[in-house]
Amino acid sequence: MRKEFWEGTKNKLKELTVRTKVFATATAISCMSALPVLAAEDASGGGTDVTSVLTSSFQATVNSVIGTVNSVLPMVMQVVGLGVCVTFAIKFFKRFVK
């Protein structure tokens, strides 16, 4: 039964698009990072409020992703801008060579 499950899962994953695979992976990672918090108990010894725990976990994940994008985006934009400039420069010089 386990072998059939994994084979079926592999076949279904092969059928998915890249965008769907990325979305599913990001969702799974976000959920798995939030789940360990549910096992913790608060200071009063009672259960935890699942809504607040998940909200804070997802907010922490969002803040982490936004921080990463904010730190990487300026460098990526410089590289992309350089590529565009080089492409236009090559086209410009090819006009004069002909």
CSV table of N, CA and C in Angstrom, one decimal:
chain,number,residue,atom,x,y,z
A,1,MET,N,0.8,-1.2,0.0
A,1,MET,CA,0.0,0.0,0.0
A,1,MET,C,0.9,1.3,0.0
A,2,ARG,N,1.9,1.3,0.8
A,2,ARG,CA,2.8,2.4,0.9
A,2,ARG,C,3.5,2.7,-0.5
A,3,LYS,N,3.9,1.6,-1.1
A,3,LYS,CA,4.6,1.7,-2.4
A,3,LYS,C,3.7,2.3,-3.4
A,4,GLU,N,2.4,1.8,-3.4
A,4,GLU,CA,1.4,2.3,-4.4
A,4,GLU,C,1.2,3.8,-4.2
A,5,PHE,N,1.1,4.2,-2.9
A,5,PHE,CA,0.9,5.6,-2.6
A,5,PHE,C,2.0,6.5,-3.1
A,6,TRP,N,3.3,6.1,-2.9
A,6,TRP,CA,4.4,6.9,-3.4
A,6,TRP,C,4.5,6.9,-4.9
A,7,GLU,N,4.2,5.8,-5.6
A,7,GLU,CA,4.2,5.8,-7.0
A,7,GLU,C,3.1,6.7,-7.6
A,8,GLY,N,1.9,6.7,-7.0
A,8,GLY,CA,0.8,7.6,-7.4
A,8,GLY,C,1.2,9.0,-7.2
A,9,THR,N,1.8,9.3,-6.0
A,9,THR,CA,2.2,10.7,-5.7
A,9,THR,C,3.3,11.1,-6.8
A,10,LYS,N,4.2,10.3,-7.1
A,10,LYS,CA,5.2,10.7,-8.1
A,10,LYS,C,4.6,10.9,-9.4
A,11,ASN,N,3.7,10.1,-9.8
A,11,ASN,CA,3.0,10.3,-11.1
A,11,ASN,C,2.2,11.6,-11.2
A,12,LYS,N,1.5,11.9,-10.1
A,12,LYS,CA,0.8,13.2,-10.0
A,12,LYS,C,1.7,14.4,-10.0
A,13,LEU,N,2.8,14.3,-9.3
A,13,LEU,CA,3.8,15.4,-9.3
A,13,LEU,C,4.4,15.7,-10.7
A,14,LYS,N,4.6,14.6,-11.5
A,14,LYS,CA,5.1,14.8,-12.8
A,14,LYS,C,4.1,15.5,-13.7
A,15,GLU,N,2.8,15.4,-13.5
A,15,GLU,CA,1.8,16.0,-14.3
A,15,GLU,C,1.7,17.5,-14.0
A,16,LEU,N,2.1,18.0,-12.8
A,16,LEU,CA,1.9,19.4,-12.4
A,16,LEU,C,2.8,20.3,-13.1
A,17,THR,N,2.4,21.6,-13.2
A,17,THR,CA,3.3,22.6,-13.8
A,17,THR,C,4.3,23.1,-12.8
A,18,VAL,N,5.3,23.8,-13.3
A,18,VAL,CA,6.4,24.3,-12.4
A,18,VAL,C,5.8,25.3,-11.4
A,19,ARG,N,4.9,26.1,-11.8
A,19,ARG,CA,4.3,27.1,-11.0
A,19,ARG,C,3.5,26.5,-9.8
A,20,THR,N,2.8,25.4,-10.1
A,20,THR,CA,2.1,24.7,-9.1
A,20,THR,C,3.0,24.0,-8.1
A,21,LYS,N,4.1,23.4,-8.6
A,21,LYS,CA,5.1,22.8,-7.8
A,21,LYS,C,5.7,23.8,-6.8
A,22,VAL,N,6.1,24.9,-7.3
A,22,VAL,CA,6.7,26.0,-6.4
A,22,VAL,C,5.7,26.4,-5.3
A,23,PHE,N,4.4,26.6,-5.8
A,23,PHE,CA,3.4,27.1,-4.8
A,23,PHE,C,3.1,26.0,-3.7
A,24,ALA,N,3.1,24.7,-4.2
A,24,ALA,CA,2.8,23.6,-3.2
A,24,ALA,C,4.0,23.5,-2.3
A,25,THR,N,5.2,23.6,-2.8
A,25,THR,CA,6.4,23.5,-1.9
A,25,THR,C,6.4,24.6,-0.9
A,26,ALA,N,6.2,25.9,-1.3
A,26,ALA,CA,6.2,27.0,-0.4
A,26,ALA,C,5.1,26.9,0.7
A,27,THR,N,3.9,26.4,0.3
A,27,THR,CA,2.8,26.2,1.2
A,27,THR,C,3.2,25.1,2.2
A,28,ALA,N,3.8,24.0,1.7
A,28,ALA,CA,4.2,22.9,2.7
A,28,ALA,C,5.2,23.4,3.7
A,29,ILE,N,6.2,24.1,3.2
A,29,ILE,CA,7.2,24.6,4.1
A,29,ILE,C,6.7,25.6,5.1
A,30,SER,N,5.8,26.5,4.7
A,30,SER,CA,5.2,27.4,5.6
A,30,SER,C,4.3,26.7,6.7
A,31,CYS,N,3.6,25.7,6.3
A,31,CYS,CA,2.8,25.0,7.2
A,31,CYS,C,3.6,24.1,8.2
A,32,MET,N,4.7,23.5,7.7
A,32,MET,CA,5.5,22.7,8.5
A,32,MET,C,6.3,23.5,9.5
A,33,SER,N,6.6,24.8,9.1
A,33,SER,CA,7.4,25.6,10.1
A,33,SER,C,6.4,26.1,11.2
A,34,ALA,N,5.1,26.2,10.9
A,34,ALA,CA,4.2,26.7,11.9
A,34,ALA,C,3.7,25.5,12.8
A,35,LEU,N,3.8,24.3,12.4
A,35,LEU,CA,3.2,23.2,13.2
A,35,LEU,C,3.9,22.9,14.6
A,36,PRO,N,5.3,23.0,14.7
A,36,PRO,CA,5.9,22.8,16.0
A,36,PRO,C,5.4,23.7,17.1
A,37,VAL,N,4.9,24.9,16.7
A,37,VAL,CA,4.5,25.9,17.7
A,37,VAL,C,3.2,25.3,18.4
A,38,LEU,N,2.4,24.6,17.6
A,38,LEU,CA,1.2,24.1,18.2
A,38,LEU,C,1.4,23.1,19.3
A,39,ALA,N,2.5,22.5,19.4
A,39,ALA,CA,2.8,21.5,20.4
A,39,ALA,C,3.2,22.2,21.8
A,40,ALA,N,3.6,23.4,21.7
A,40,ALA,CA,3.9,24.2,22.9
A,40,ALA,C,2.7,24.6,23.7
A,41,GLU,N,2.9,24.7,25.0
A,41,GLU,CA,1.8,25.2,25.8
A,41,GLU,C,2.1,26.6,26.4
A,42,ASP,N,1.1,27.3,26.7
A,42,ASP,CA,1.4,28.7,27.2
A,42,ASP,C,1.7,28.6,28.7
A,43,ALA,N,2.0,29.8,29.2
A,43,ALA,CA,2.5,29.8,30.6
A,43,ALA,C,1.5,29.4,31.6
A,44,SER,N,0.2,29.5,31.3
A,44,SER,CA,-0.9,29.2,32.3
A,44,SER,C,-1.1,27.7,32.3
A,45,GLY,N,-0.5,26.9,31.5
A,45,GLY,CA,-0.6,25.4,31.5
A,45,GLY,C,-1.8,24.9,30.7
A,46,GLY,N,-2.6,25.9,30.1
A,46,GLY,CA,-3.7,25.5,29.3
A,46,GLY,C,-3.3,25.2,27.8
A,47,GLY,N,-4.2,25.0,27.0
A,47,GLY,CA,-3.9,24.8,25.6
A,47,GLY,C,-3.6,26.1,24.9
A,48,THR,N,-3.2,26.0,23.6
A,48,THR,CA,-2.8,27.2,22.9
A,48,THR,C,-3.9,27.6,22.0
A,49,ASP,N,-3.9,28.9,21.7
A,49,ASP,CA,-4.9,29.4,20.7
A,49,ASP,C,-4.3,29.2,19.3
A,50,VAL,N,-4.9,28.3,18.6
A,50,VAL,CA,-4.3,27.9,17.3
A,50,VAL,C,-4.3,29.1,16.3
A,51,THR,N,-5.3,29.9,16.3
A,51,THR,CA,-5.4,31.0,15.4
A,51,THR,C,-4.3,32.0,15.6
A,52,SER,N,-4.0,32.4,16.8
A,52,SER,CA,-3.0,33.3,17.1
A,52,SER,C,-1.6,32.7,16.8
A,53,VAL,N,-1.4,31.5,17.1
A,53,VAL,CA,-0.1,30.8,16.8
A,53,VAL,C,0.1,30.7,15.3
A,54,LEU,N,-0.9,30.3,14.6
A,54,LEU,CA,-0.7,30.2,13.1
A,54,LEU,C,-0.5,31.6,12.5
A,55,THR,N,-1.2,32.6,13.0
A,55,THR,CA,-1.1,34.0,12.5
A,55,THR,C,0.3,34.5,12.7
A,56,SER,N,0.8,34.3,13.9
A,56,SER,CA,2.2,34.8,14.2
A,56,SER,C,3.2,34.0,13.5
A,57,SER,N,3.0,32.7,13.3
A,57,SER,CA,4.0,31.9,12.5
A,57,SER,C,4.0,32.4,11.1
A,58,PHE,N,2.9,32.5,10.5
A,58,PHE,CA,2.8,33.0,9.1
A,58,PHE,C,3.3,34.4,8.9
A,59,GLN,N,3.1,35.2,9.9
A,59,GLN,CA,3.6,36.6,9.8
A,59,GLN,C,5.1,36.6,9.9
A,60,ALA,N,5.7,35.7,10.7
A,60,ALA,CA,7.1,35.6,10.8
A,60,ALA,C,7.7,35.1,9.5
A,61,THR,N,7.0,34.2,8.9
A,61,THR,CA,7.5,33.7,7.6
A,61,THR,C,7.4,34.8,6.5
A,62,VAL,N,6.3,35.5,6.5
A,62,VAL,CA,6.2,36.6,5.5
A,62,VAL,C,7.3,37.7,5.8
A,63,ASN,N,7.5,38.0,7.0
A,63,ASN,CA,8.5,39.0,7.3
A,63,ASN,C,9.9,38.5,6.8
A,64,SER,N,10.2,37.2,7.0
A,64,SER,CA,11.5,36.7,6.6
A,64,SER,C,11.6,36.7,5.1
A,65,VAL,N,10.5,36.4,4.4
A,65,VAL,CA,10.6,36.4,2.9
A,65,VAL,C,10.7,37.8,2.4
A,66,ILE,N,10.0,38.7,3.0
A,66,ILE,CA,10.1,40.1,2.5
A,66,ILE,C,11.5,40.7,2.8
A,67,GLY,N,12.0,40.4,4.0
A,67,GLY,CA,13.4,40.8,4.3
A,67,GLY,C,14.4,40.3,3.3
A,68,THR,N,14.3,39.0,2.9
A,68,THR,CA,15.2,38.4,1.9
A,68,THR,C,15.0,39.1,0.6
A,69,VAL,N,13.8,39.3,0.1
A,69,VAL,CA,13.6,40.0,-1.1
A,69,VAL,C,14.1,41.4,-1.1
A,70,ASN,N,13.9,42.1,0.0
A,70,ASN,CA,14.4,43.5,0.1
A,70,ASN,C,15.9,43.6,0.1
A,71,SER,N,16.6,42.6,0.6
A,71,SER,CA,18.1,42.6,0.6
A,71,SER,C,18.7,42.1,-0.7
A,72,VAL,N,18.0,41.3,-1.5
A,72,VAL,CA,18.5,40.7,-2.7
A,72,VAL,C,18.1,41.5,-3.9
A,73,LEU,N,16.9,42.2,-3.9
A,73,LEU,CA,16.4,42.8,-5.0
A,73,LEU,C,17.3,43.9,-5.6
A,74,PRO,N,17.9,44.8,-4.9
A,74,PRO,CA,18.8,45.8,-5.5
A,74,PRO,C,20.0,45.1,-6.3
A,75,MET,N,20.5,44.0,-5.8
A,75,MET,CA,21.6,43.4,-6.6
A,75,MET,C,21.1,42.8,-7.8
A,76,VAL,N,19.9,42.1,-7.8
A,76,VAL,CA,19.3,41.5,-8.9
A,76,VAL,C,19.0,42.6,-10.0
A,77,MET,N,18.5,43.7,-9.6
A,77,MET,CA,18.1,44.8,-10.5
A,77,MET,C,19.4,45.3,-11.2
A,78,GLN,N,20.5,45.4,-10.5
A,78,GLN,CA,21.7,45.8,-11.1
A,78,GLN,C,22.2,44.9,-12.2
A,79,VAL,N,22.1,43.6,-11.9
A,79,VAL,CA,22.5,42.6,-12.9
A,79,VAL,C,21.6,42.6,-14.1
A,80,VAL,N,20.3,42.7,-13.9
A,80,VAL,CA,19.3,42.8,-15.0
A,80,VAL,C,19.6,44.1,-15.8
A,81,GLY,N,19.8,45.2,-15.1
A,81,GLY,CA,20.0,46.4,-15.8
A,81,GLY,C,21.3,46.4,-16.7
A,82,LEU,N,22.3,45.7,-16.1
A,82,LEU,CA,23.6,45.6,-16.9
A,82,LEU,C,23.3,44.7,-18.1
A,83,GLY,N,22.6,43.7,-18.0
A,83,GLY,CA,22.2,42.8,-19.1
A,83,GLY,C,21.5,43.6,-20.2
A,84,VAL,N,20.5,44.4,-19.8
A,84,VAL,CA,19.8,45.2,-20.8
A,84,VAL,C,20.7,46.2,-21.5
A,85,CYS,N,21.5,46.8,-20.7
A,85,CYS,CA,22.5,47.8,-21.3
A,85,CYS,C,23.4,47.2,-22.3
A,86,VAL,N,23.9,46.0,-22.0
A,86,VAL,CA,24.8,45.3,-22.9
A,86,VAL,C,24.1,44.9,-24.1
A,87,THR,N,22.9,44.4,-24.0
A,87,THR,CA,22.1,44.0,-25.2
A,87,THR,C,21.8,45.2,-26.1
A,88,PHE,N,21.4,46.3,-25.5
A,88,PHE,CA,21.2,47.5,-26.4
A,88,PHE,C,22.5,48.1,-27.0
A,89,ALA,N,23.6,48.0,-26.2
A,89,ALA,CA,24.9,48.4,-26.8
A,89,ALA,C,25.3,47.6,-27.9
A,90,ILE,N,25.1,46.3,-27.9
A,90,ILE,CA,25.5,45.4,-29.0
A,90,ILE,C,24.6,45.7,-30.2
A,91,LYS,N,23.3,45.9,-30.0
A,91,LYS,CA,22.4,46.2,-31.1
A,91,LYS,C,22.8,47.6,-31.7
A,92,PHE,N,23.2,48.5,-30.9
A,92,PHE,CA,23.6,49.9,-31.3
A,92,PHE,C,24.9,49.8,-32.2
A,93,PHE,N,25.9,49.1,-31.7
A,93,PHE,CA,27.1,49.0,-32.5
A,93,PHE,C,26.9,48.1,-33.8
A,94,LYS,N,26.0,47.2,-33.8
A,94,LYS,CA,25.8,46.4,-35.0
A,94,LYS,C,25.2,47.2,-36.1
A,95,ARG,N,24.5,48.3,-35.7
A,95,ARG,CA,23.9,49.2,-36.7
A,95,ARG,C,25.0,49.9,-37.5
A,96,PHE,N,26.0,50.3,-36.8
A,96,PHE,CA,27.1,51.0,-37.4
A,96,PHE,C,28.1,50.1,-38.2
A,97,VAL,N,28.2,48.9,-37.8
A,97,VAL,CA,29.1,48.0,-38.5
A,97,VAL,C,28.5,47.6,-39.8
A,98,LYS,N,27.2,47.5,-40.0
A,98,LYS,CA,26.6,47.2,-41.3
A,98,LYS,C,26.8,48.3,-42.2
